[in-house]
mmCIF file with all atom_site columns, C-alpha atoms and ligand atoms in Angstrom:
data_model
loop_
_atom_site.group_PDB
_atom_site.id
_atom_site.type_symbol
_atom_site.label_atom_id
_atom_site.label_alt_id
_atom_site.label_comp_id
_atom_site.label_asym_id
_atom_site.label_entity_id
_atom_site.label_seq_id
_atom_site.pdbx_PDB_ins_code
_atom_site.Cartn_x
_atom_site.Cartn_y
_atom_site.Cartn_z
_atom_site.occupancy
_atom_site.B_iso_or_equiv
_atom_site.pdbx_formal_charge
_atom_site.auth_seq_id
_atom_site.auth_comp_id
_atom_site.auth_asym_id
_atom_site.auth_atom_id
_atom_site.pdbx_PDB_model_num
ATOM   1   C  CA  . MET E 1 1   ? 66.787 148.876 109.278 1.00 89.00 ? 1   MET E CA  1
ATOM   2   C  CA  . TYR E 1 2   ? 70.027 150.900 109.382 1.00 94.00 ? 2   TYR E CA  1
ATOM   3   C  CA  . GLN E 1 3   ? 72.084 148.054 107.878 1.00 95.00 ? 3   GLN E CA  1
ATOM   4   C  CA  . ILE E 1 4   ? 69.598 147.577 105.023 1.00 96.00 ? 4   ILE E CA  1
ATOM   5   C  CA  . LEU E 1 5   ? 69.505 151.295 104.222 1.00 97.00 ? 5   LEU E CA  1
ATOM   6   C  CA  . LYS E 1 6   ? 73.271 151.596 104.377 1.00 97.00 ? 6   LYS E CA  1
ATOM   7   C  CA  . ALA E 1 7   ? 73.790 148.589 102.082 1.00 96.00 ? 7   ALA E CA  1
ATOM   8   C  CA  . SER E 1 8   ? 71.145 149.861 99.612  1.00 97.00 ? 8   SER E CA  1
ATOM   9   C  CA  . HIS E 1 9   ? 72.692 153.348 99.534  1.00 98.00 ? 9   HIS E CA  1
ATOM   10  C  CA  . SER E 1 10  ? 76.154 151.837 99.114  1.00 97.00 ? 10  SER E CA  1
ATOM   11  C  CA  . HIS E 1 11  ? 75.176 149.525 96.195  1.00 97.00 ? 11  HIS E CA  1
ATOM   12  C  CA  . PHE E 1 12  ? 72.840 151.984 94.523  1.00 97.00 ? 12  PHE E CA  1
ATOM   13  C  CA  . ALA E 1 13  ? 75.707 154.508 94.420  1.00 98.00 ? 13  ALA E CA  1
ATOM   14  C  CA  . TRP E 1 14  ? 77.403 152.376 91.711  1.00 97.00 ? 14  TRP E CA  1
ATOM   15  C  CA  . LEU E 1 15  ? 74.339 152.560 89.495  1.00 98.00 ? 15  LEU E CA  1
ATOM   16  C  CA  . VAL E 1 16  ? 73.885 156.318 89.990  1.00 98.00 ? 16  VAL E CA  1
ATOM   17  C  CA  . LEU E 1 17  ? 77.547 157.088 89.274  1.00 98.00 ? 17  LEU E CA  1
ATOM   18  C  CA  . PHE E 1 18  ? 77.677 154.784 86.247  1.00 98.00 ? 18  PHE E CA  1
ATOM   19  C  CA  . ALA E 1 19  ? 74.545 156.405 84.751  1.00 98.00 ? 19  ALA E CA  1
ATOM   20  C  CA  . LEU E 1 20  ? 75.679 159.982 85.452  1.00 98.00 ? 20  LEU E CA  1
ATOM   21  C  CA  . ILE E 1 21  ? 79.186 159.399 84.040  1.00 98.00 ? 21  ILE E CA  1
ATOM   22  C  CA  . LEU E 1 22  ? 77.698 157.922 80.848  1.00 98.00 ? 22  LEU E CA  1
ATOM   23  C  CA  . ILE E 1 23  ? 75.136 160.730 80.420  1.00 98.00 ? 23  ILE E CA  1
ATOM   24  C  CA  . VAL E 1 24  ? 77.706 163.489 81.048  1.00 98.00 ? 24  VAL E CA  1
ATOM   25  C  CA  . ALA E 1 25  ? 80.194 161.887 78.631  1.00 98.00 ? 25  ALA E CA  1
ATOM   26  C  CA  . LEU E 1 26  ? 77.526 161.615 75.900  1.00 98.00 ? 26  LEU E CA  1
ATOM   27  C  CA  . ALA E 1 27  ? 76.348 165.200 76.473  1.00 98.00 ? 27  ALA E CA  1
ATOM   28  C  CA  . ILE E 1 28  ? 79.886 166.602 76.326  1.00 98.00 ? 28  ILE E CA  1
ATOM   29  C  CA  . LYS E 1 29  ? 80.571 164.612 73.143  1.00 98.00 ? 29  LYS E CA  1
ATOM   30  C  CA  . ALA E 1 30  ? 77.312 165.880 71.591  1.00 98.00 ? 30  ALA E CA  1
ATOM   31  C  CA  . PHE E 1 31  ? 78.134 169.424 72.684  1.00 97.00 ? 31  PHE E CA  1
ATOM   32  C  CA  . PHE E 1 32  ? 81.495 169.436 70.886  1.00 97.00 ? 32  PHE E CA  1
ATOM   33  C  CA  . SER E 1 33  ? 80.087 167.776 67.774  1.00 97.00 ? 33  SER E CA  1
ATOM   34  C  CA  . LYS E 1 34  ? 77.189 170.301 67.858  1.00 97.00 ? 34  LYS E CA  1
ATOM   35  C  CA  . LYS E 1 35  ? 74.408 167.699 68.085  1.00 96.00 ? 35  LYS E CA  1
ATOM   36  C  CA  . PRO E 1 36  ? 71.174 168.962 69.662  1.00 97.00 ? 36  PRO E CA  1
ATOM   37  C  CA  . TRP E 1 37  ? 69.689 166.513 72.182  1.00 97.00 ? 37  TRP E CA  1
ATOM   38  C  CA  . GLN E 1 38  ? 66.348 165.065 71.081  1.00 97.00 ? 38  GLN E CA  1
ATOM   39  C  CA  . SER E 1 39  ? 63.651 163.417 73.179  1.00 96.00 ? 39  SER E CA  1
ATOM   40  C  CA  . THR E 1 40  ? 65.414 160.001 73.120  1.00 96.00 ? 40  THR E CA  1
ATOM   41  C  CA  . GLN E 1 41  ? 68.528 161.470 74.729  1.00 96.00 ? 41  GLN E CA  1
ATOM   42  C  CA  . ILE E 1 42  ? 66.412 163.504 77.167  1.00 97.00 ? 42  ILE E CA  1
ATOM   43  C  CA  . LYS E 1 43  ? 64.942 160.160 78.292  1.00 97.00 ? 43  LYS E CA  1
ATOM   44  C  CA  . TRP E 1 44  ? 68.467 158.963 79.202  1.00 97.00 ? 44  TRP E CA  1
ATOM   45  C  CA  . ALA E 1 45  ? 68.851 162.142 81.242  1.00 98.00 ? 45  ALA E CA  1
ATOM   46  C  CA  . LEU E 1 46  ? 65.499 161.360 82.916  1.00 98.00 ? 46  LEU E CA  1
ATOM   47  C  CA  . ILE E 1 47  ? 66.845 157.946 83.965  1.00 98.00 ? 47  ILE E CA  1
ATOM   48  C  CA  . GLY E 1 48  ? 69.839 159.722 85.562  1.00 98.00 ? 48  GLY E CA  1
ATOM   49  C  CA  . LEU E 1 49  ? 67.453 162.136 87.311  1.00 98.00 ? 49  LEU E CA  1
ATOM   50  C  CA  . ILE E 1 50  ? 65.257 159.347 88.687  1.00 98.00 ? 50  ILE E CA  1
ATOM   51  C  CA  . LEU E 1 51  ? 68.272 157.324 89.914  1.00 98.00 ? 51  LEU E CA  1
ATOM   52  C  CA  . SER E 1 52  ? 69.679 160.448 91.641  1.00 98.00 ? 52  SER E CA  1
ATOM   53  C  CA  . HIS E 1 53  ? 66.308 161.163 93.274  1.00 98.00 ? 53  HIS E CA  1
ATOM   54  C  CA  . ILE E 1 54  ? 66.004 157.601 94.564  1.00 98.00 ? 54  ILE E CA  1
ATOM   55  C  CA  . GLN E 1 55  ? 69.552 157.876 96.007  1.00 98.00 ? 55  GLN E CA  1
ATOM   56  C  CA  . LEU E 1 56  ? 68.548 161.215 97.578  1.00 98.00 ? 56  LEU E CA  1
ATOM   57  C  CA  . LEU E 1 57  ? 65.515 159.599 99.207  1.00 98.00 ? 57  LEU E CA  1
ATOM   58  C  CA  . ILE E 1 58  ? 67.528 156.645 100.596 1.00 98.00 ? 58  ILE E CA  1
ATOM   59  C  CA  . GLY E 1 59  ? 70.281 159.075 101.701 1.00 98.00 ? 59  GLY E CA  1
ATOM   60  C  CA  . LEU E 1 60  ? 67.817 161.302 103.566 1.00 98.00 ? 60  LEU E CA  1
ATOM   61  C  CA  . VAL E 1 61  ? 66.277 158.375 105.478 1.00 98.00 ? 61  VAL E CA  1
ATOM   62  C  CA  . LEU E 1 62  ? 69.798 157.050 106.175 1.00 98.00 ? 62  LEU E CA  1
ATOM   63  C  CA  . TYR E 1 63  ? 70.813 160.451 107.518 1.00 98.00 ? 63  TYR E CA  1
ATOM   64  C  CA  . PHE E 1 64  ? 68.186 160.197 110.257 1.00 97.00 ? 64  PHE E CA  1
ATOM   65  C  CA  . THR E 1 65  ? 68.875 156.508 111.017 1.00 97.00 ? 65  THR E CA  1
ATOM   66  C  CA  . SER E 1 66  ? 72.674 156.282 110.890 1.00 96.00 ? 66  SER E CA  1
ATOM   67  C  CA  . PRO E 1 67  ? 74.936 156.795 113.922 1.00 97.00 ? 67  PRO E CA  1
ATOM   68  C  CA  . ASN E 1 68  ? 77.156 158.766 111.490 1.00 96.00 ? 68  ASN E CA  1
ATOM   69  C  CA  . GLY E 1 69  ? 74.369 161.117 110.351 1.00 96.00 ? 69  GLY E CA  1
ATOM   70  C  CA  . ILE E 1 70  ? 72.380 163.776 112.198 1.00 96.00 ? 70  ILE E CA  1
ATOM   71  C  CA  . SER E 1 71  ? 72.817 162.056 115.563 1.00 95.00 ? 71  SER E CA  1
ATOM   72  C  CA  . ASN E 1 72  ? 76.572 162.579 115.271 1.00 95.00 ? 72  ASN E CA  1
ATOM   73  C  CA  . LEU E 1 73  ? 76.443 166.368 114.833 1.00 94.00 ? 73  LEU E CA  1
ATOM   74  C  CA  . SER E 1 74  ? 78.640 168.032 117.461 1.00 93.00 ? 74  SER E CA  1
ATOM   75  C  CA  . GLY E 1 75  ? 81.676 170.252 117.864 1.00 94.00 ? 75  GLY E CA  1
ATOM   76  C  CA  . GLU E 1 76  ? 83.844 167.141 118.085 1.00 92.00 ? 76  GLU E CA  1
ATOM   77  C  CA  . THR E 1 77  ? 82.486 165.889 114.725 1.00 94.00 ? 77  THR E CA  1
ATOM   78  C  CA  . MET E 1 78  ? 83.429 169.194 113.103 1.00 95.00 ? 78  MET E CA  1
ATOM   79  C  CA  . LYS E 1 79  ? 87.060 168.700 114.190 1.00 94.00 ? 79  LYS E CA  1
ATOM   80  C  CA  . ASP E 1 80  ? 87.247 165.160 112.777 1.00 96.00 ? 80  ASP E CA  1
ATOM   81  C  CA  . SER E 1 81  ? 87.490 165.373 108.978 1.00 96.00 ? 81  SER E CA  1
ATOM   82  C  CA  . PHE E 1 82  ? 86.012 161.912 108.291 1.00 96.00 ? 82  PHE E CA  1
ATOM   83  C  CA  . ALA E 1 83  ? 83.103 162.286 110.749 1.00 96.00 ? 83  ALA E CA  1
ATOM   84  C  CA  . ARG E 1 84  ? 82.421 165.735 109.255 1.00 97.00 ? 84  ARG E CA  1
ATOM   85  C  CA  . LEU E 1 85  ? 82.453 164.290 105.724 1.00 97.00 ? 85  LEU E CA  1
ATOM   86  C  CA  . LEU E 1 86  ? 79.686 161.777 106.622 1.00 97.00 ? 86  LEU E CA  1
ATOM   87  C  CA  . ALA E 1 87  ? 77.546 164.029 108.838 1.00 97.00 ? 87  ALA E CA  1
ATOM   88  C  CA  . VAL E 1 88  ? 77.881 167.353 106.995 1.00 97.00 ? 88  VAL E CA  1
ATOM   89  C  CA  . GLU E 1 89  ? 79.784 167.579 103.710 1.00 97.00 ? 89  GLU E CA  1
ATOM   90  C  CA  . HIS E 1 90  ? 78.509 164.463 101.907 1.00 98.00 ? 90  HIS E CA  1
ATOM   91  C  CA  . PRO E 1 91  ? 74.791 165.112 102.627 1.00 98.00 ? 91  PRO E CA  1
ATOM   92  C  CA  . PHE E 1 92  ? 74.951 168.879 102.049 1.00 98.00 ? 92  PHE E CA  1
ATOM   93  C  CA  . ILE E 1 93  ? 77.016 168.809 98.837  1.00 98.00 ? 93  ILE E CA  1
ATOM   94  C  CA  . ASN E 1 94  ? 75.028 165.879 97.398  1.00 98.00 ? 94  ASN E CA  1
ATOM   95  C  CA  . ILE E 1 95  ? 71.692 167.617 97.983  1.00 98.00 ? 95  ILE E CA  1
ATOM   96  C  CA  . LEU E 1 96  ? 73.160 170.641 96.169  1.00 98.00 ? 96  LEU E CA  1
ATOM   97  C  CA  . ALA E 1 97  ? 74.400 168.390 93.329  1.00 98.00 ? 97  ALA E CA  1
ATOM   98  C  CA  . ILE E 1 98  ? 70.970 166.767 92.917  1.00 98.00 ? 98  ILE E CA  1
ATOM   99  C  CA  . ILE E 1 99  ? 69.300 170.209 92.889  1.00 98.00 ? 99  ILE E CA  1
ATOM   100 C  CA  . LEU E 1 100 ? 71.663 171.188 90.017  1.00 98.00 ? 100 LEU E CA  1
ATOM   101 C  CA  . ILE E 1 101 ? 70.873 167.938 88.167  1.00 98.00 ? 101 ILE E CA  1
ATOM   102 C  CA  . THR E 1 102 ? 67.132 168.598 88.579  1.00 98.00 ? 102 THR E CA  1
ATOM   103 C  CA  . ILE E 1 103 ? 67.513 172.169 87.262  1.00 98.00 ? 103 ILE E CA  1
ATOM   104 C  CA  . GLY E 1 104 ? 69.570 170.854 84.322  1.00 98.00 ? 104 GLY E CA  1
ATOM   105 C  CA  . TYR E 1 105 ? 66.933 168.275 83.438  1.00 98.00 ? 105 TYR E CA  1
ATOM   106 C  CA  . SER E 1 106 ? 64.137 170.815 83.705  1.00 98.00 ? 106 SER E CA  1
ATOM   107 C  CA  . LYS E 1 107 ? 65.968 173.278 81.409  1.00 98.00 ? 107 LYS E CA  1
ATOM   108 C  CA  . ALA E 1 108 ? 66.861 170.525 78.919  1.00 98.00 ? 108 ALA E CA  1
ATOM   109 C  CA  . LYS E 1 109 ? 63.276 169.279 78.780  1.00 97.00 ? 109 LYS E CA  1
ATOM   110 C  CA  . LYS E 1 110 ? 62.092 172.762 77.826  1.00 97.00 ? 110 LYS E CA  1
ATOM   111 C  CA  . ALA E 1 111 ? 64.822 173.106 75.171  1.00 97.00 ? 111 ALA E CA  1
ATOM   112 C  CA  . VAL E 1 112 ? 64.495 169.650 73.584  1.00 97.00 ? 112 VAL E CA  1
ATOM   113 C  CA  . GLY E 1 113 ? 65.832 169.528 70.011  1.00 97.00 ? 113 GLY E CA  1
ATOM   114 C  CA  . THR E 1 114 ? 68.159 172.515 70.478  1.00 97.00 ? 114 THR E CA  1
ATOM   115 C  CA  . MET E 1 115 ? 71.809 172.917 71.518  1.00 98.00 ? 115 MET E CA  1
ATOM   116 C  CA  . GLY E 1 116 ? 70.448 174.446 74.731  1.00 98.00 ? 116 GLY E CA  1
ATOM   117 C  CA  . ALA E 1 117 ? 69.282 170.968 75.804  1.00 98.00 ? 117 ALA E CA  1
ATOM   118 C  CA  . THR E 1 118 ? 72.723 169.427 75.171  1.00 98.00 ? 118 THR E CA  1
ATOM   119 C  CA  . LYS E 1 119 ? 74.437 172.288 77.003  1.00 98.00 ? 119 LYS E CA  1
ATOM   120 C  CA  . SER E 1 120 ? 72.125 172.118 80.052  1.00 98.00 ? 120 SER E CA  1
ATOM   121 C  CA  . ILE E 1 121 ? 72.857 168.435 80.565  1.00 98.00 ? 121 ILE E CA  1
ATOM   122 C  CA  . ALA E 1 122 ? 76.610 168.791 79.933  1.00 98.00 ? 122 ALA E CA  1
ATOM   123 C  CA  . VAL E 1 123 ? 76.934 171.738 82.338  1.00 98.00 ? 123 VAL E CA  1
ATOM   124 C  CA  . PHE E 1 124 ? 74.425 170.992 85.146  1.00 98.00 ? 124 PHE E CA  1
ATOM   125 C  CA  . TYR E 1 125 ? 74.851 167.218 85.232  1.00 98.00 ? 125 TYR E CA  1
ATOM   126 C  CA  . GLY E 1 126 ? 78.620 167.704 84.784  1.00 98.00 ? 126 GLY E CA  1
ATOM   127 C  CA  . ILE E 1 127 ? 78.944 170.060 87.780  1.00 98.00 ? 127 ILE E CA  1
ATOM   128 C  CA  . GLY E 1 128 ? 76.571 167.839 89.800  1.00 98.00 ? 128 GLY E CA  1
ATOM   129 C  CA  . LEU E 1 129 ? 78.689 164.766 89.047  1.00 98.00 ? 129 LEU E CA  1
ATOM   130 C  CA  . LEU E 1 130 ? 81.925 166.562 90.035  1.00 98.00 ? 130 LEU E CA  1
ATOM   131 C  CA  . LEU E 1 131 ? 80.351 167.678 93.323  1.00 98.00 ? 131 LEU E CA  1
ATOM   132 C  CA  . ILE E 1 132 ? 79.171 164.110 94.072  1.00 98.00 ? 132 ILE E CA  1
ATOM   133 C  CA  . LEU E 1 133 ? 82.618 162.650 93.242  1.00 98.00 ? 133 LEU E CA  1
ATOM   134 C  CA  . SER E 1 134 ? 84.308 165.261 95.465  1.00 98.00 ? 134 SER E CA  1
ATOM   135 C  CA  . ARG E 1 135 ? 82.423 164.053 98.564  1.00 97.00 ? 135 ARG E CA  1
ATOM   136 C  CA  . ILE E 1 136 ? 82.215 160.250 98.261  1.00 97.00 ? 136 ILE E CA  1
ATOM   137 C  CA  . PRO E 1 137 ? 83.498 158.550 101.450 1.00 97.00 ? 137 PRO E CA  1
ATOM   138 C  CA  . TRP E 1 138 ? 85.918 156.427 99.366  1.00 95.00 ? 138 TRP E CA  1
ATOM   139 C  CA  . GLN E 1 139 ? 87.702 155.084 102.498 1.00 92.00 ? 139 GLN E CA  1
ATOM   140 C  CA  . VAL E 1 140 ? 84.619 153.106 103.582 1.00 94.00 ? 140 VAL E CA  1
ATOM   141 C  CA  . TRP E 1 141 ? 83.051 152.537 100.164 1.00 93.00 ? 141 TRP E CA  1
ATOM   142 C  CA  . ILE E 1 142 ? 85.847 150.797 98.269  1.00 82.00 ? 142 ILE E CA  1
ATOM   143 C  CA  . LYS E 1 143 ? 87.559 148.456 100.662 1.00 69.00 ? 143 LYS E CA  1
HETATM 144 C  C1  . LIG P 2 .   ? 63.452 163.093 98.968  1.00 91.17 ? 201 LIG P C1  1
HETATM 145 C  C2  . LIG P 2 .   ? 62.885 162.717 97.895  1.00 91.17 ? 201 LIG P C2  1
HETATM 146 C  C3  . LIG P 2 .   ? 62.664 163.562 96.660  1.00 91.17 ? 201 LIG P C3  1
HETATM 147 C  C4  . LIG P 2 .   ? 62.665 164.933 96.502  1.00 91.17 ? 201 LIG P C4  1
HETATM 148 C  C5  . LIG P 2 .   ? 62.919 166.018 97.539  1.00 91.17 ? 201 LIG P C5  1
HETATM 149 C  C6  . LIG P 2 .   ? 62.362 165.187 95.086  1.00 91.17 ? 201 LIG P C6  1
HETATM 150 C  C7  . LIG P 2 .   ? 62.256 166.456 94.518  1.00 91.17 ? 201 LIG P C7  1
HETATM 151 C  C8  . LIG P 2 .   ? 61.947 166.716 93.206  1.00 91.17 ? 201 LIG P C8  1
HETATM 152 C  C9  . LIG P 2 .   ? 61.844 168.037 92.597  1.00 91.17 ? 201 LIG P C9  1
HETATM 153 C  C10 . LIG P 2 .   ? 62.047 169.357 93.324  1.00 91.17 ? 201 LIG P C10 1
HETATM 154 C  C11 . LIG P 2 .   ? 61.528 167.864 91.284  1.00 91.17 ? 201 LIG P C11 1
HETATM 155 C  C12 . LIG P 2 .   ? 61.368 168.963 90.224  1.00 91.17 ? 201 LIG P C12 1
HETATM 156 C  C13 . LIG P 2 .   ? 59.949 169.310 89.959  1.00 91.17 ? 201 LIG P C13 1
HETATM 157 C  C14 . LIG P 2 .   ? 59.898 170.310 88.801  1.00 91.17 ? 201 LIG P C14 1
HETATM 158 O  O1  . LIG P 2 .   ? 60.072 171.507 89.067  1.00 91.17 ? 201 LIG P O1  1
HETATM 159 O  O2  . LIG P 2 .   ? 59.726 169.895 87.658  1.00 91.17 ? 201 LIG P O2  1
HETATM 160 C  C15 . LIG P 2 .   ? 61.420 166.435 91.039  1.00 91.17 ? 201 LIG P C15 1
HETATM 161 C  C16 . LIG P 2 .   ? 61.095 165.862 89.823  1.00 91.17 ? 201 LIG P C16 1
HETATM 162 C  C17 . LIG P 2 .   ? 61.068 164.509 89.607  1.00 91.17 ? 201 LIG P C17 1
HETATM 163 N  N1  . LIG P 2 .   ? 61.396 163.498 90.500  1.00 91.17 ? 201 LIG P N1  1
HETATM 164 FE FE1 . LIG P 2 .   ? 61.833 163.727 92.424  1.00 91.17 ? 201 LIG P FE1 1
HETATM 165 N  N2  . LIG P 2 .   ? 62.200 163.979 94.424  1.00 91.17 ? 201 LIG P N2  1
HETATM 166 C  C18 . LIG P 2 .   ? 62.385 162.957 95.353  1.00 91.17 ? 201 LIG P C18 1
HETATM 167 C  C19 . LIG P 2 .   ? 62.305 161.608 95.130  1.00 91.17 ? 201 LIG P C19 1
HETATM 168 C  C20 . LIG P 2 .   ? 62.040 161.031 93.913  1.00 91.17 ? 201 LIG P C20 1
HETATM 169 C  C21 . LIG P 2 .   ? 61.913 159.602 93.678  1.00 91.17 ? 201 LIG P C21 1
HETATM 170 C  C22 . LIG P 2 .   ? 62.046 158.536 94.760  1.00 91.17 ? 201 LIG P C22 1
HETATM 171 C  C23 . LIG P 2 .   ? 61.661 159.446 92.336  1.00 91.17 ? 201 LIG P C23 1
HETATM 172 C  C24 . LIG P 2 .   ? 61.439 158.212 91.500  1.00 91.17 ? 201 LIG P C24 1
HETATM 173 C  C25 . LIG P 2 .   ? 61.285 156.995 91.923  1.00 91.17 ? 201 LIG P C25 1
HETATM 174 C  C26 . LIG P 2 .   ? 61.611 160.775 91.735  1.00 91.17 ? 201 LIG P C26 1
HETATM 175 C  C27 . LIG P 2 .   ? 61.355 161.034 90.401  1.00 91.17 ? 201 LIG P C27 1
HETATM 176 C  C28 . LIG P 2 .   ? 61.184 162.289 89.857  1.00 91.17 ? 201 LIG P C28 1
HETATM 177 C  C29 . LIG P 2 .   ? 60.740 162.534 88.492  1.00 91.17 ? 201 LIG P C29 1
HETATM 178 C  C30 . LIG P 2 .   ? 60.400 161.457 87.467  1.00 91.17 ? 201 LIG P C30 1
HETATM 179 C  C31 . LIG P 2 .   ? 60.662 163.928 88.345  1.00 91.17 ? 201 LIG P C31 1
HETATM 180 C  C32 . LIG P 2 .   ? 60.114 164.721 87.157  1.00 91.17 ? 201 LIG P C32 1
HETATM 181 C  C33 . LIG P 2 .   ? 60.948 164.900 85.991  1.00 91.17 ? 201 LIG P C33 1
HETATM 182 C  C34 . LIG P 2 .   ? 60.180 165.739 84.973  1.00 91.17 ? 201 LIG P C34 1
HETATM 183 O  O3  . LIG P 2 .   ? 60.151 166.960 85.118  1.00 91.17 ? 201 LIG P O3  1
HETATM 184 O  O4  . LIG P 2 .   ? 59.645 165.149 84.027  1.00 91.17 ? 201 LIG P O4  1
HETATM 185 N  N3  . LIG P 2 .   ? 61.854 161.706 92.716  1.00 91.17 ? 201 LIG P N3  1
HETATM 186 N  N4  . LIG P 2 .   ? 61.683 165.767 92.227  1.00 91.17 ? 201 LIG P N4  1
HETATM 187 C  C1  . LIG P 2 .   ? 74.097 160.813 94.229  1.00 91.17 ? 202 LIG P C1  1
HETATM 188 C  C2  . LIG P 2 .   ? 74.185 161.049 95.486  1.00 91.17 ? 202 LIG P C2  1
HETATM 189 C  C3  . LIG P 2 .   ? 74.869 160.159 96.499  1.00 91.17 ? 202 LIG P C3  1
HETATM 190 C  C4  . LIG P 2 .   ? 75.799 159.175 96.333  1.00 91.17 ? 202 LIG P C4  1
HETATM 191 C  C5  . LIG P 2 .   ? 76.447 158.681 95.031  1.00 91.17 ? 202 LIG P C5  1
HETATM 192 C  C6  . LIG P 2 .   ? 76.096 158.648 97.656  1.00 91.17 ? 202 LIG P C6  1
HETATM 193 C  C7  . LIG P 2 .   ? 77.006 157.643 97.939  1.00 91.17 ? 202 LIG P C7  1
HETATM 194 C  C8  . LIG P 2 .   ? 77.367 157.191 99.202  1.00 91.17 ? 202 LIG P C8  1
HETATM 195 C  C9  . LIG P 2 .   ? 78.342 156.176 99.478  1.00 91.17 ? 202 LIG P C9  1
HETATM 196 C  C10 . LIG P 2 .   ? 79.150 155.415 98.414  1.00 91.17 ? 202 LIG P C10 1
HETATM 197 C  C11 . LIG P 2 .   ? 78.419 156.012 100.830 1.00 91.17 ? 202 LIG P C11 1
HETATM 198 C  C12 . LIG P 2 .   ? 79.326 155.038 101.594 1.00 91.17 ? 202 LIG P C12 1
HETATM 199 C  C13 . LIG P 2 .   ? 78.540 153.778 101.871 1.00 91.17 ? 202 LIG P C13 1
HETATM 200 C  C14 . LIG P 2 .   ? 79.357 152.712 102.535 1.00 91.17 ? 202 LIG P C14 1
HETATM 201 O  O1  . LIG P 2 .   ? 79.730 152.869 103.717 1.00 91.17 ? 202 LIG P O1  1
HETATM 202 O  O2  . LIG P 2 .   ? 79.623 151.702 101.855 1.00 91.17 ? 202 LIG P O2  1
HETATM 203 C  C15 . LIG P 2 .   ? 77.467 156.947 101.425 1.00 91.17 ? 202 LIG P C15 1
HETATM 204 C  C16 . LIG P 2 .   ? 77.237 157.097 102.785 1.00 91.17 ? 202 LIG P C16 1
HETATM 205 C  C17 . LIG P 2 .   ? 76.305 157.951 103.339 1.00 91.17 ? 202 LIG P C17 1
HETATM 206 N  N1  . LIG P 2 .   ? 75.427 158.778 102.636 1.00 91.17 ? 202 LIG P N1  1
HETATM 207 FE FE1 . LIG P 2 .   ? 75.362 159.031 100.642 1.00 91.17 ? 202 LIG P FE1 1
HETATM 208 N  N2  . LIG P 2 .   ? 75.329 159.319 98.589  1.00 91.17 ? 202 LIG P N2  1
HETATM 209 C  C18 . LIG P 2 .   ? 74.570 160.253 97.914  1.00 91.17 ? 202 LIG P C18 1
HETATM 210 C  C19 . LIG P 2 .   ? 73.667 161.137 98.487  1.00 91.17 ? 202 LIG P C19 1
HETATM 211 C  C20 . LIG P 2 .   ? 73.383 161.239 99.835  1.00 91.17 ? 202 LIG P C20 1
HETATM 212 C  C21 . LIG P 2 .   ? 72.448 162.175 100.417 1.00 91.17 ? 202 LIG P C21 1
HETATM 213 C  C22 . LIG P 2 .   ? 71.651 163.203 99.628  1.00 91.17 ? 202 LIG P C22 1
HETATM 214 C  C23 . LIG P 2 .   ? 72.450 161.953 101.768 1.00 91.17 ? 202 LIG P C23 1
HETATM 215 C  C24 . LIG P 2 .   ? 71.689 162.620 102.879 1.00 91.17 ? 202 LIG P C24 1
HETATM 216 C  C25 . LIG P 2 .   ? 70.929 163.639 102.791 1.00 91.17 ? 202 LIG P C25 1
HETATM 217 C  C26 . LIG P 2 .   ? 73.390 160.883 102.035 1.00 91.17 ? 202 LIG P C26 1
HETATM 218 C  C27 . LIG P 2 .   ? 73.673 160.366 103.289 1.00 91.17 ? 202 LIG P C27 1
HETATM 219 C  C28 . LIG P 2 .   ? 74.654 159.444 103.570 1.00 91.17 ? 202 LIG P C28 1
HETATM 220 C  C29 . LIG P 2 .   ? 75.040 159.048 104.925 1.00 91.17 ? 202 LIG P C29 1
HETATM 221 C  C30 . LIG P 2 .   ? 74.448 159.565 106.234 1.00 91.17 ? 202 LIG P C30 1
HETATM 222 C  C31 . LIG P 2 .   ? 76.073 158.103 104.782 1.00 91.17 ? 202 LIG P C31 1
HETATM 223 C  C32 . LIG P 2 .   ? 76.851 157.405 105.904 1.00 91.17 ? 202 LIG P C32 1
HETATM 224 C  C33 . LIG P 2 .   ? 76.212 156.128 106.300 1.00 91.17 ? 202 LIG P C33 1
HETATM 225 C  C34 . LIG P 2 .   ? 76.955 155.450 107.437 1.00 91.17 ? 202 LIG P C34 1
HETATM 226 O  O3  . LIG P 2 .   ? 78.139 155.141 107.287 1.00 91.17 ? 202 LIG P O3  1
HETATM 227 O  O4  . LIG P 2 .   ? 76.335 155.255 108.481 1.00 91.17 ? 202 LIG P O4  1
HETATM 228 N  N3  . LIG P 2 .   ? 73.930 160.468 100.827 1.00 91.17 ? 202 LIG P N3  1
HETATM 229 N  N4  . LIG P 2 .   ? 76.836 157.643 100.405 1.00 91.17 ? 202 LIG P N4  1
#
């Protein structure tokens, strides 16, 4: 069970990051060329939202199954930067990032067809993506 979840979370991460990078790049480009995002573009943002939520769900189950998740919380873990990254920083910061992405989508959906929609995606998805990238356990992911 643990191995399957870990492998799914590890592979799915590629898809999530690829989608978010593409969406953020398109939103920033549209922002500077003053193009309001219409419902077609909001659908791309919805795909990014759904992929992030699926990764959140797998991550949460993994957190309670992995020997590096909740079961590893201790004073010793806090002193070890890599153990702390897996048990504390990665889960906490990524939940925060996905909350920001969800807020961004929700705001954009309400502002469809205006520059407000473009800006919400560029800013909220952009900050969310930076937070996610700041806490990826690269050492174990890309070997
Ligand atoms: C731990 C699991 C999950 C949590 C805590 C969660 C939480 C949320 C929250 C808080 C919202 C915003 C509701 C709103 O105010 O509009 C939302 C929306 C949404 N989530 Fe999730 N979600 C989870 C898993 C998933 C999964 C697995 C999927 C898809 C397979 C998914 C797809 C969506 C979609 C499509 C929306 C609505 C977007 C819209 O407003 O049109 N979520 N979720
Ligand atoms: C978009 C959000 C996320 C991305 C892109 C992501 C990506 C990753 C990656 C690449 C790894 C390393 C996998 C490997 O060893 O090959 C990992 C590990 C892990 N993730 Fe996430 N993650 C996300 C969200 C979350 C969330 C929200 C949680 C928990 C609430 C979580 C819990 C974990 C845990 C516990 C591990 C360590 C698994 C182990 O080594 O036993 N992740 N994640």
